[in-house]
mmCIF file of C-alpha atoms and ligand atoms in Angstrom:
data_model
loop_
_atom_site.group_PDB
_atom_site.id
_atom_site.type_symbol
_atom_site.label_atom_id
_atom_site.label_comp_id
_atom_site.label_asym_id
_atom_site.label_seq_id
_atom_site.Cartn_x
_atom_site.Cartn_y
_atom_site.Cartn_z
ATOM 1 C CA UNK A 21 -13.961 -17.262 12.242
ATOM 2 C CA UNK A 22 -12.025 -20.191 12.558
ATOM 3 C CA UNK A 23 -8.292 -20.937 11.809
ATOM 4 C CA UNK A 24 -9.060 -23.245 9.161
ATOM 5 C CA UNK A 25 -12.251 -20.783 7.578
ATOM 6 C CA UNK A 26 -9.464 -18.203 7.219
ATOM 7 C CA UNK A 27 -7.127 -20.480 4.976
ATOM 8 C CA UNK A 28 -9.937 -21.862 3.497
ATOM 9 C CA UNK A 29 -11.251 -18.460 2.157
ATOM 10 C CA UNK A 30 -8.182 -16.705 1.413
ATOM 11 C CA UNK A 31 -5.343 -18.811 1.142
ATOM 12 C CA UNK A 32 -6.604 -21.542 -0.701
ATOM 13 C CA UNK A 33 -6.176 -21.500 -4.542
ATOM 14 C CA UNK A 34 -3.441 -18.769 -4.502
ATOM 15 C CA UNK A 35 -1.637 -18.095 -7.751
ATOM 16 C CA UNK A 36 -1.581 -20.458 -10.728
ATOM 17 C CA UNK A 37 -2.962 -23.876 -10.944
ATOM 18 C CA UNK A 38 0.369 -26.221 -11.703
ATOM 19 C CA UNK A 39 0.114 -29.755 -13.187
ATOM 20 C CA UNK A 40 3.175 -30.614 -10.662
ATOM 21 C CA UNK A 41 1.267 -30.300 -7.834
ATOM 22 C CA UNK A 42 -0.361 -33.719 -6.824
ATOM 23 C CA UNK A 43 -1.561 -32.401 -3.676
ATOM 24 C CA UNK A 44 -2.388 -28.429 -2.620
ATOM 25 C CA UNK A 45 -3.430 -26.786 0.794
ATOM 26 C CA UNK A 46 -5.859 -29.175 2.570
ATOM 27 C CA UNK A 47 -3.629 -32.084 3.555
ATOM 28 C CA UNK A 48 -0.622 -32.936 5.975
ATOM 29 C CA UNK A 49 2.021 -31.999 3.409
ATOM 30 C CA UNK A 50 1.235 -30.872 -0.117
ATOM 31 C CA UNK A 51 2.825 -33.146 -2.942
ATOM 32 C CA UNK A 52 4.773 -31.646 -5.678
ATOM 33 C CA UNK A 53 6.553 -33.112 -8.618
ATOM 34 C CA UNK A 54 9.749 -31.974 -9.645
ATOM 35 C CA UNK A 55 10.804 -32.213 -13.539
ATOM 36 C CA UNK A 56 13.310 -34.126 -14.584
ATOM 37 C CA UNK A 57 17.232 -33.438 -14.853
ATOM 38 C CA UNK A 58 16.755 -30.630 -12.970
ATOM 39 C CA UNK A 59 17.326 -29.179 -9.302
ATOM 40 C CA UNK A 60 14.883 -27.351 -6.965
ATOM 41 C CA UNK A 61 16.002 -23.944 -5.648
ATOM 42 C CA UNK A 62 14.764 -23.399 -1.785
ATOM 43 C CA UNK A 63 14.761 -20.197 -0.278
ATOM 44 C CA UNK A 64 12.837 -18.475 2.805
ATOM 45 C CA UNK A 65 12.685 -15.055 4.281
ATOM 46 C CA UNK A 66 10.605 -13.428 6.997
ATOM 47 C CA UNK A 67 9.428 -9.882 7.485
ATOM 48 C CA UNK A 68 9.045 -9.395 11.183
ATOM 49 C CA UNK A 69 6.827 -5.880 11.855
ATOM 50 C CA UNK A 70 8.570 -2.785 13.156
ATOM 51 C CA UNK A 71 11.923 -4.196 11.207
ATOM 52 C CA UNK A 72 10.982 -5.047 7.681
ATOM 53 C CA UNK A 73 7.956 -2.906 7.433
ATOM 54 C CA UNK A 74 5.716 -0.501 9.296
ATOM 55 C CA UNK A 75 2.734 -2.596 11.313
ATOM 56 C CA UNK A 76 0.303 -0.186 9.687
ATOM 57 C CA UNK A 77 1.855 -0.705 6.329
ATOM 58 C CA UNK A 78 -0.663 -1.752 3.090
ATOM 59 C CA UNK A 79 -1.606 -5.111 3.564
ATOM 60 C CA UNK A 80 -2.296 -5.657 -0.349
ATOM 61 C CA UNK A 81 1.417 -4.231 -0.750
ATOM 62 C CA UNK A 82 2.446 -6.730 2.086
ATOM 63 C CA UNK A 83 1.902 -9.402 0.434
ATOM 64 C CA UNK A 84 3.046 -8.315 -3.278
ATOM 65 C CA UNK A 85 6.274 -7.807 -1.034
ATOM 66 C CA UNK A 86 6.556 -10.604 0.946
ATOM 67 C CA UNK A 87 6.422 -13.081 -2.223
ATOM 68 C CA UNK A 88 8.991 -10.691 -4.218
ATOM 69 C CA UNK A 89 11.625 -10.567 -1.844
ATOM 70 C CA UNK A 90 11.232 -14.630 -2.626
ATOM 71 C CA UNK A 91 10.853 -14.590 -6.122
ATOM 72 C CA UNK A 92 14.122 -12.125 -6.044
ATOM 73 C CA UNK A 93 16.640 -14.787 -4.768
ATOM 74 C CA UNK A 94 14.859 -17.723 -7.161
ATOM 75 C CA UNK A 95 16.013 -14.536 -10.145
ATOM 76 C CA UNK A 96 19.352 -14.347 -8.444
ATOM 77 C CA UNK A 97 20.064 -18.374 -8.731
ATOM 78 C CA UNK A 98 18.342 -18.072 -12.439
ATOM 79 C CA UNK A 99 15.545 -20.559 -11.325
ATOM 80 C CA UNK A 100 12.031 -20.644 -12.606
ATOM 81 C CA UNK A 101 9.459 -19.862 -10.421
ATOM 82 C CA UNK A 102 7.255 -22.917 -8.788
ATOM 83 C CA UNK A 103 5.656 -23.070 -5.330
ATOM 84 C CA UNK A 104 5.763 -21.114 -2.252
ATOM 85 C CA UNK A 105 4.448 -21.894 1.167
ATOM 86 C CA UNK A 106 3.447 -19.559 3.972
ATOM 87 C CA UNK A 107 4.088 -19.076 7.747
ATOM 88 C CA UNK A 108 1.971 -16.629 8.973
ATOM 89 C CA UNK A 109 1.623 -15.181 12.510
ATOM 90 C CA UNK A 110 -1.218 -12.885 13.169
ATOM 91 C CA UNK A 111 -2.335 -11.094 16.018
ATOM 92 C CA UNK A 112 -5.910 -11.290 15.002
ATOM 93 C CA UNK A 113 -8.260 -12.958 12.629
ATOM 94 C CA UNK A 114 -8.881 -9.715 10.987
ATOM 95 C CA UNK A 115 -10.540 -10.927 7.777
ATOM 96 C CA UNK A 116 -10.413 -7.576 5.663
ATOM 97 C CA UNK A 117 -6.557 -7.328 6.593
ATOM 98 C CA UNK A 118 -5.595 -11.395 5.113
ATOM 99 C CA UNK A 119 -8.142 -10.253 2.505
ATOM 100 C CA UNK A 120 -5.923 -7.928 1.021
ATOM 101 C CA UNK A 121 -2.565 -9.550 1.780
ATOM 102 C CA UNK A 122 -3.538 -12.381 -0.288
ATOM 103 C CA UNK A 123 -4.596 -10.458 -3.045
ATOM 104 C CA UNK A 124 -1.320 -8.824 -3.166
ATOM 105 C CA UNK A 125 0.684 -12.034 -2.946
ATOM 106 C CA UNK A 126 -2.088 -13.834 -5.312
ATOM 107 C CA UNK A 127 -1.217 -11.706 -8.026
ATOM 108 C CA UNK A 128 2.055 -11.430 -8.048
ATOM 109 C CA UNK A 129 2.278 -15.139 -7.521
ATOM 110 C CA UNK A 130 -0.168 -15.695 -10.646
ATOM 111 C CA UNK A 131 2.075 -13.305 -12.794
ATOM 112 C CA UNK A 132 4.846 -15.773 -12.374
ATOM 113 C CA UNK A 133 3.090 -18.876 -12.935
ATOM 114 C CA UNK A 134 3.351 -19.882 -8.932
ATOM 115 C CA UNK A 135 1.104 -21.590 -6.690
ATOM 116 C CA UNK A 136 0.934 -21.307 -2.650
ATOM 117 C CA UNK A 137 0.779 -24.918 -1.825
ATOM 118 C CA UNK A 138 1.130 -24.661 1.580
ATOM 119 C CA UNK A 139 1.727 -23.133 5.246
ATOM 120 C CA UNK A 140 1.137 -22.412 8.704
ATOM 121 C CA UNK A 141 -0.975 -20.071 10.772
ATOM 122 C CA UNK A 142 -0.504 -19.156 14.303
ATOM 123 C CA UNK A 143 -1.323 -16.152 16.725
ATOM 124 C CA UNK A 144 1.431 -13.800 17.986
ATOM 125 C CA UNK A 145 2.805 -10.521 16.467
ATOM 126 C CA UNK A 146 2.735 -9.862 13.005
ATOM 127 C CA UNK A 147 5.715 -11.904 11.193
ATOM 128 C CA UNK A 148 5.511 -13.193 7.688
ATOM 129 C CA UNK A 149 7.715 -15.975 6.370
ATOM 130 C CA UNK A 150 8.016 -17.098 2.317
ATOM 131 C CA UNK A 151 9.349 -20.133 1.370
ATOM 132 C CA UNK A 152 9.550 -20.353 -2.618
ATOM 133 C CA UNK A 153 10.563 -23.362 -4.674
ATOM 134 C CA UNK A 154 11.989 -22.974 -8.251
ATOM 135 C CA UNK A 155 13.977 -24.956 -10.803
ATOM 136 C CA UNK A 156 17.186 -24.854 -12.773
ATOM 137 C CA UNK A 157 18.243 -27.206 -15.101
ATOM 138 C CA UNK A 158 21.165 -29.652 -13.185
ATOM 139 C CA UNK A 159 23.977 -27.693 -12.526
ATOM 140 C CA UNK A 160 22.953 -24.700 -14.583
ATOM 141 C CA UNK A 161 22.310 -22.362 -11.684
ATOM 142 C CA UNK A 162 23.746 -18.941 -11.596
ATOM 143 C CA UNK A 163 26.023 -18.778 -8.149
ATOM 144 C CA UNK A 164 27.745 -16.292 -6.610
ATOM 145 C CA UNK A 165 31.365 -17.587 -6.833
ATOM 146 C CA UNK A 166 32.579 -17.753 -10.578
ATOM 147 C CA UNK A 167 33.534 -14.090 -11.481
ATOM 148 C CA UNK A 168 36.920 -13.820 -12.399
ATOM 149 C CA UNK A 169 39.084 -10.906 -12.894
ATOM 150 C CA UNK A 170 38.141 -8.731 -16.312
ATOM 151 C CA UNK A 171 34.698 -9.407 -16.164
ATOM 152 C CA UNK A 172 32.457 -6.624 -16.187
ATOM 153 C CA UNK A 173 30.019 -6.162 -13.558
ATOM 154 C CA UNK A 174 26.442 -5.467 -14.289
ATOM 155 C CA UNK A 175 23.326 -3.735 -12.321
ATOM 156 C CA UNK A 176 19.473 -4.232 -13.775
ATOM 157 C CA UNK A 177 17.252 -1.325 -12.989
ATOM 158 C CA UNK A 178 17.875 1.148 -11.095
ATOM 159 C CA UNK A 179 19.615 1.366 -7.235
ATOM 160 C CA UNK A 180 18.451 3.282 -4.583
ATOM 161 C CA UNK A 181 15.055 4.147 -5.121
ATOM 162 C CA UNK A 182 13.328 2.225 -1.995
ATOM 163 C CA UNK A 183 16.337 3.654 0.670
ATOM 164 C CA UNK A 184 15.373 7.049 -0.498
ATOM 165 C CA UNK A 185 11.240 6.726 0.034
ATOM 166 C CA UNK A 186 12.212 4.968 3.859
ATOM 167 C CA UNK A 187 14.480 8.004 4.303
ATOM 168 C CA UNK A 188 11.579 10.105 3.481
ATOM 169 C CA UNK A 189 9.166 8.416 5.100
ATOM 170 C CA UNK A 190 11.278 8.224 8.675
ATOM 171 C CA UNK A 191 11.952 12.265 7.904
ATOM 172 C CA UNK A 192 8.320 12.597 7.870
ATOM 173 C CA UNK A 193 8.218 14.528 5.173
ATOM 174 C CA UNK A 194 6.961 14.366 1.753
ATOM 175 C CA UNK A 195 7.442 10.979 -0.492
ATOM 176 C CA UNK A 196 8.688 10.409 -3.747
ATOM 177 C CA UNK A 197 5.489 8.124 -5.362
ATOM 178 C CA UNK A 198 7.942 6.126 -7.408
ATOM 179 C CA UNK A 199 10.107 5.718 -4.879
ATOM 180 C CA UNK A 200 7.890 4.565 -2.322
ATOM 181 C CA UNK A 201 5.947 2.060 -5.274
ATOM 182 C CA UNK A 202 9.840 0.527 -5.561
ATOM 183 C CA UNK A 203 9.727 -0.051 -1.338
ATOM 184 C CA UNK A 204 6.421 -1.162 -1.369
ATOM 185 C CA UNK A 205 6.288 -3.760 -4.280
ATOM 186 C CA UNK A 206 9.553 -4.278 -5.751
ATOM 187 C CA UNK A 207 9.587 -6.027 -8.983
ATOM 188 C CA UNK A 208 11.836 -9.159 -8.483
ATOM 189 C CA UNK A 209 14.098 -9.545 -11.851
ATOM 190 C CA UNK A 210 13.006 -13.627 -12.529
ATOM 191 C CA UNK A 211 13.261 -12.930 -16.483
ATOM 192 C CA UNK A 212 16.556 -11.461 -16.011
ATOM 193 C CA UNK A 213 17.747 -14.250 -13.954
ATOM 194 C CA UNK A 214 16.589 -16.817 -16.690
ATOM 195 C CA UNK A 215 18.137 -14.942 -19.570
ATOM 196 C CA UNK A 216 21.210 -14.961 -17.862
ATOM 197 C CA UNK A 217 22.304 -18.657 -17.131
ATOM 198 C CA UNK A 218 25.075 -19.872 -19.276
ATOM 199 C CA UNK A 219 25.826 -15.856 -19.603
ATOM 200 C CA UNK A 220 26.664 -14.383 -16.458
ATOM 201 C CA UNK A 221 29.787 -15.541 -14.720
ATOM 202 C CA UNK A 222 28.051 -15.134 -11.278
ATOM 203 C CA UNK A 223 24.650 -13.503 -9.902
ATOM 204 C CA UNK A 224 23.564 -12.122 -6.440
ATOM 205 C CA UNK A 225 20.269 -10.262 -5.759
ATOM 206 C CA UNK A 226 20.439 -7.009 -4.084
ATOM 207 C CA UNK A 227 18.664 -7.054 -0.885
ATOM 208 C CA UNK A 228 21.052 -5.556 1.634
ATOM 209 C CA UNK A 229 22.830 -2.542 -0.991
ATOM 210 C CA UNK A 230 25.662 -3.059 -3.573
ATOM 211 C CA UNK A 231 28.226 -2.614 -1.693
ATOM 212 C CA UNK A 232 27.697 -5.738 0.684
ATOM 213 C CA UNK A 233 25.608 -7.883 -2.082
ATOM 214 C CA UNK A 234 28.897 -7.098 -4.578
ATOM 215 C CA UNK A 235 31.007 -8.002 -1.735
ATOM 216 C CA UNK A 236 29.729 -11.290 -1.715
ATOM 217 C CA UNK A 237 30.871 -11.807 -5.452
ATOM 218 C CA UNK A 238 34.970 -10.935 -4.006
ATOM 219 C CA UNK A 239 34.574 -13.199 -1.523
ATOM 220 C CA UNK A 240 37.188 -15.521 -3.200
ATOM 221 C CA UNK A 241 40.792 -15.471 -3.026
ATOM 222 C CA UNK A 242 42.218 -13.301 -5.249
ATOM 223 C CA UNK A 243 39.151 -10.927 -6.460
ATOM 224 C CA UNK A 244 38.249 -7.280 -5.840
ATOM 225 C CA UNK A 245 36.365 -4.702 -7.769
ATOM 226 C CA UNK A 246 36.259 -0.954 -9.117
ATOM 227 C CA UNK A 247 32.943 0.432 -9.686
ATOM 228 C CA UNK A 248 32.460 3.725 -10.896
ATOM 229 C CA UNK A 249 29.798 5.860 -9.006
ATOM 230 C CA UNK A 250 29.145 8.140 -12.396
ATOM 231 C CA UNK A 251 27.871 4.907 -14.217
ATOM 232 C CA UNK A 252 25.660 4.043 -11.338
ATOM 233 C CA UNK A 253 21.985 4.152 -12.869
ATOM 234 C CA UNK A 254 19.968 6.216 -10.663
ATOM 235 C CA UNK A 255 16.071 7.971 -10.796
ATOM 236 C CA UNK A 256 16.078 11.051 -11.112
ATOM 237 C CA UNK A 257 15.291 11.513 -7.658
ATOM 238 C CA UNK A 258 18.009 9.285 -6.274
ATOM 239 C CA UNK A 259 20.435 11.421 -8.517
ATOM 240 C CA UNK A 260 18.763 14.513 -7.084
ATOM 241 C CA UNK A 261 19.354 13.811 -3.198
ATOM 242 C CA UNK A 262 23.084 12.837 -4.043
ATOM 243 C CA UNK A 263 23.843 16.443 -5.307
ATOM 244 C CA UNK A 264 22.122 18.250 -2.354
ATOM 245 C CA UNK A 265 24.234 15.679 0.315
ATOM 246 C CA UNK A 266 27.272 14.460 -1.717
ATOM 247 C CA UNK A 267 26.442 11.065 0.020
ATOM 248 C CA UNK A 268 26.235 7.775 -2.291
ATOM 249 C CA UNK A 269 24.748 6.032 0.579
ATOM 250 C CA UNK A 270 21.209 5.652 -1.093
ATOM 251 C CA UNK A 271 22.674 3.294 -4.102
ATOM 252 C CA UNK A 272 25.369 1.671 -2.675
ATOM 253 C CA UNK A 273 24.449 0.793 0.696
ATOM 254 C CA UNK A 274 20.960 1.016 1.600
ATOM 255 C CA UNK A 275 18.534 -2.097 1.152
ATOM 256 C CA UNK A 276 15.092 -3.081 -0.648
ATOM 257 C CA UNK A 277 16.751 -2.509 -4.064
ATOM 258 C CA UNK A 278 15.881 -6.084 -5.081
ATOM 259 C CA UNK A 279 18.221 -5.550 -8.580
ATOM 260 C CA UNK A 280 19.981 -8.252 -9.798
ATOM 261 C CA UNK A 281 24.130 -7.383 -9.702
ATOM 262 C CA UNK A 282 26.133 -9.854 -12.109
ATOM 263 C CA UNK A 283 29.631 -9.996 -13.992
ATOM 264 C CA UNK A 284 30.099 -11.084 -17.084
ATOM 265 C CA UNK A 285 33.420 -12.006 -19.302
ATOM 266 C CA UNK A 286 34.160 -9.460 -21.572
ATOM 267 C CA UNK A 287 33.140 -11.884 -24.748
ATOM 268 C CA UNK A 288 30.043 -11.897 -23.815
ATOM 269 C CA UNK A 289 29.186 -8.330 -23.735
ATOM 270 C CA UNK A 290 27.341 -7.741 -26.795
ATOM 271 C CA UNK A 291 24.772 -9.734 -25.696
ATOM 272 C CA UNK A 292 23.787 -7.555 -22.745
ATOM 273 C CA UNK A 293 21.276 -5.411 -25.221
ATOM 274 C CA UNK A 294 19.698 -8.238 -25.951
ATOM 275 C CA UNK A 295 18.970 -10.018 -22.684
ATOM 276 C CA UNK A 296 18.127 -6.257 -21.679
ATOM 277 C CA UNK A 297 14.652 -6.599 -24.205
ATOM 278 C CA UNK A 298 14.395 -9.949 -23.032
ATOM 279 C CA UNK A 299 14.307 -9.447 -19.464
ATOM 280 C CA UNK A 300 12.565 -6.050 -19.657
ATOM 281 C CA UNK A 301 14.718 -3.664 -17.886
ATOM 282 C CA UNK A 302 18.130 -1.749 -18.326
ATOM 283 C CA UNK A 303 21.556 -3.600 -17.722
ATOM 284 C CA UNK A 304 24.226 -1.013 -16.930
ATOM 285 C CA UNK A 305 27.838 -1.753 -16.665
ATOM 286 C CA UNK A 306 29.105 0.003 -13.851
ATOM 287 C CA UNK A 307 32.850 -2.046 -13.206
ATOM 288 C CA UNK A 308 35.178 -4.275 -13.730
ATOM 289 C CA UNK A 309 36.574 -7.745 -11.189
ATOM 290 C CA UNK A 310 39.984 -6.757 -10.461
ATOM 291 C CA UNK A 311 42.769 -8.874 -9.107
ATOM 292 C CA UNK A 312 42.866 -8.450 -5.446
ATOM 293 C CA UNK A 313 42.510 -5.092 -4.072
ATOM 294 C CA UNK A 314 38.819 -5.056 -2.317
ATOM 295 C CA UNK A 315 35.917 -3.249 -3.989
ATOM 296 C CA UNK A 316 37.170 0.164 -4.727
ATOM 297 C CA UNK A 317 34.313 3.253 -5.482
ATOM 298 C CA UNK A 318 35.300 5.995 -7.758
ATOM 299 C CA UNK A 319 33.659 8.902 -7.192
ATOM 300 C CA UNK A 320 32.934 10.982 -9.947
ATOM 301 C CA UNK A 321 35.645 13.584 -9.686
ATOM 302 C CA UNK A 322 37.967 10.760 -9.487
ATOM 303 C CA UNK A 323 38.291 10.419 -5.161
ATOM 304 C CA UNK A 324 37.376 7.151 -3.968
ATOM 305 C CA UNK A 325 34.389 7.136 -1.596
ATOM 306 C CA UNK A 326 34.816 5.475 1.372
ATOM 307 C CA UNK A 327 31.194 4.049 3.384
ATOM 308 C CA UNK A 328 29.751 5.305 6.386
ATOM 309 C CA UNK A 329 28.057 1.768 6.699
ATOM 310 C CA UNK A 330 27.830 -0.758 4.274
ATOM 311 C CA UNK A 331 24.570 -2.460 4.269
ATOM 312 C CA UNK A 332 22.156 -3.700 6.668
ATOM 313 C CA UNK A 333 23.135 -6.246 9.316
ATOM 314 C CA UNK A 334 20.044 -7.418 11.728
ATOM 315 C CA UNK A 335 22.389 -8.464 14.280
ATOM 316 C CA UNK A 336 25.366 -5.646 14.079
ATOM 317 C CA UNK A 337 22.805 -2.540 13.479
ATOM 318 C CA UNK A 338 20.207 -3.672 15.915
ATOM 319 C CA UNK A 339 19.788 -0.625 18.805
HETATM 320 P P1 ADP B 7 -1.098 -29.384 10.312
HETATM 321 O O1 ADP B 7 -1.793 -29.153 11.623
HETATM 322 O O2 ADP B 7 -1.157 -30.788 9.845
HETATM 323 O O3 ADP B 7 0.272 -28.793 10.257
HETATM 324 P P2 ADP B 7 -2.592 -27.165 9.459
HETATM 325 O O4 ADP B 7 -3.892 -27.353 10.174
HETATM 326 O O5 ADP B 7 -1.578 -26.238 10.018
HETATM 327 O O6 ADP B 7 -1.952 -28.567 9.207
HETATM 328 O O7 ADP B 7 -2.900 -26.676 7.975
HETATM 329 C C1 ADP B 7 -3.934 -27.259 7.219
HETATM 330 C C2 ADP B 7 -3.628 -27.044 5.773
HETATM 331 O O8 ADP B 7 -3.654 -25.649 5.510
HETATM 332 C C3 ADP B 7 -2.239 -27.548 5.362
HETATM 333 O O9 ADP B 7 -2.345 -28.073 4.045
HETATM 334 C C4 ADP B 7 -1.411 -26.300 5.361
HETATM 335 O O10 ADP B 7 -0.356 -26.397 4.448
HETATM 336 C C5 ADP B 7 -2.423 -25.230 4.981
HETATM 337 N N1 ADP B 7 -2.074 -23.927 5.555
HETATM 338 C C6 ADP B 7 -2.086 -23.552 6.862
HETATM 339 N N2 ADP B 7 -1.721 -22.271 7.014
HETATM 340 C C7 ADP B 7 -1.460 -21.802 5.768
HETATM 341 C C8 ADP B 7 -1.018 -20.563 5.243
HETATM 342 N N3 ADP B 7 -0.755 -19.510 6.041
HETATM 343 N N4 ADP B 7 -0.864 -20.455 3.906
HETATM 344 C C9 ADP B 7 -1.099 -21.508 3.112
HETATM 345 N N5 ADP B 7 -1.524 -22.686 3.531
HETATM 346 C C10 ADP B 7 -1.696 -22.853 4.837
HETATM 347 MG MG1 MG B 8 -0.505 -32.476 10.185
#
C-alpha cells in the first residue's frame, strides 16, 4: 500500500467536520479560517518510542495520547480546541497498527470538536509529532506569569496516578488498572482551561510533575510557594504507595499527570465549586504564592520534604 492509500484510508476525515476549514488533507497546505478578535494558540509535541512510550505500547491508546498531551497545553493557555496536524514516522506500512492509532486520536479529536487537517508521513523509527491549533479571545489567554503573592494555588484531578502505573510497569509487577488507564489516555482538562480565563491569575499544565510545572509559575522576581503535601489529592493507590515508602515522589515529581495547576486571588475563591461542575473534575487547593522564598513542601508532620529529582529533563536525565 502506498504512502498516499495509507492517509487516504485512515487519516483522512479525522475528528469533526469544521466550517473554518476551507481546505482539509489532500492539498499543499490545508486552509483554515481563524475567527475574529481572537488569537490562535500553537503548540507541538513528539513522542519518540523507547522515551515517551513502550514500542509495543496500544496503538488505539497511542493515539488517544498523542492528541491529549496537545489538547493539554491548548487547556493550560484556556484556548478552544481547533485543528491539529500530524508528523508521523513509521517503520512500516502496517495497516492494522495506523488503523487503530487513528481511531484513538479520531475520537478523542471528535470529542473536542477538532479536525486533523493535515501532516506528514515518512519511514524511520516510530516518532509521533502533534501540532494543535486553538483559540482565545485577544489577549484573554491564561499565561503562566501573573500569580502574585496570596493567591491560592489550585490542582484539578488527581496527581500521580500515571508515575505510579510506569513504576509498576518497569518493576514488572502487577498494575494498578486505573492507574495505567491515566498513563495510557490521560484526559486533557480543555473545559477547565475555558472556565478559568478571566479567573485564574495564571495556568500551567502538568506534564513534567508539580514541582517543576509549579516552578514555572515562581519564575518571577519576587514569588515562591508553600504547598502542603496533606492537601495533595491523591487515588487511593497513589496515597497507598506513599505510606509503604514515605516518598512524595509519585505526585510531585513524576510526569504524565496532564492536571491543570493554577492560582487564584483569594476573592475569587468561592467560585472554585462552581467551575469544579463546570469543568467536570475536583479543584483542590493545596497552597498559597508567597513572597520570595522558593517553593517550600510541607510534609504532613510538619518537616519540609526536600526532592530527590524534580521532574523530567530529556537532556539532564538522559543515560
Ligand atoms: P507534500 O508532498 O506537498 O508535503 P504530502 O504528499 O506529504 O504533501 O501530503 C499529502 C496530503 O496529505 C497533505 O494534505 C498532507 O497534509 C496530508 N498528510 C500527509 N501525511 C499526513 C498525516 N500523517 N496526517 C494527516 N495528513 C497527512
Ligand atoms: Mg507540496
Amino acid at each position: 500500500m502506498s504512502e498516499f492509500d495509507l492517509i487516504r484510508r485512515h487519516l483522512t476525515g479525522l475528528g469533526a467536520a469544521r466550517a473554518d476549514v476551507c481546505v482539509d488533507i489532500g492539498d499543499d497546505c490545508a486552509l483554515l479560517r481563524v475567527p475574529d478578535a481572537h488569537e490562535l494558540a500553537v503548540s507541538i509535541d513528539t513522542l519518540v518510542a523507547g522515551v515517551h512510550f513502550f514500542p509495543d505500547c496500544d496503538p488505539d491508546a497511542l493515539g488517544h495520547k498523542s492528541l491529549a498531551v496537545g489538547l493539554s497545553d491548548l487547556a493550560a493557555v484556556g484556548a478552544e480546541p481547533a485543528w491539529a496536524t500530524l508528523a508521523l514516522t513509521l517503520p512500516g506500512a502496517d495497516e492494522a497498527w495506523l488503523a487503530a492509532f487513528a481511531g484513538g486520536l479520531g475520537r478523542l479529536a471528535l470529542a473536542h470538536g477538532l479536525r486533523l487537517v493535515g501532516g506528514d508521513t515518512t519511514r524511520g523509527p516510530l516518532c509521533i509529532s502533534v501540532q494543535v491549533h486553538g483559540f482565545v479571545p485577544a489577549g484573554a489567554a491564561l499565561r503562566r506569569g501573573g500569580a502574585s503573592p496570596g493567591d491560592l494555588i489550585c490542582v484539578s484531578g488527581s496527581l500521580g496516578d500515571a508515575g505510579l502505573a510506569l513504576r509498576q510497569h518497569l518493576r514488572g509487577g502487577p498494575t494498578d488498572a486505573a492507574a495505567r488507564a491515566r498513563l495510557e489516555r490521560p484526559t486533557p482538562r480543555v473545559a477547565l482551561g475555558l472556565a478559568l480565563r478571566g479567573v485564574a491569575s495564571a495556568a500551567i499544565d502538568i506534564s513534567d510533575g508539580l514541582v517543576a510545572d509549579l516552578g514555572h509559575l515562581l519564575a518571577q522576581p519576587g514569588l515562591g510557594a508553600r504547598v502542603d503535601l496533606a492537601r495533595l489529592p491523591l487515588s487511593a493507590a497513589v496515597a497507598g504507595a506513599i505510606e509503604s515508602d514515605a516518598h512524595w515522589d509519585l505526585p510531585l515529581a513524576s510526569g504524565d499527570d496532564y492536571e491543570l495547576c493554577f492560582t487564584l486571588p483569594p476573592a475569587r475563591v468561592d467560585r472554585l465549586a462552581a467551575i469544579a461542575v463546570r469543568a467536570g473534575c475536583a479543584l483542590t487547593p493545596i497552597g498559597e504564592i508567597t513572597r520570595d522564598g522558593g517553593l517550600r513542601c510541607i510534609l504532613p508532620d510538619g518537616g519540609d520534604w526536600h526532592p530527590r529529582r524534580t521532574g523530567f529533563d530529556h537532556f539532564a536525565d538522559a543515560p
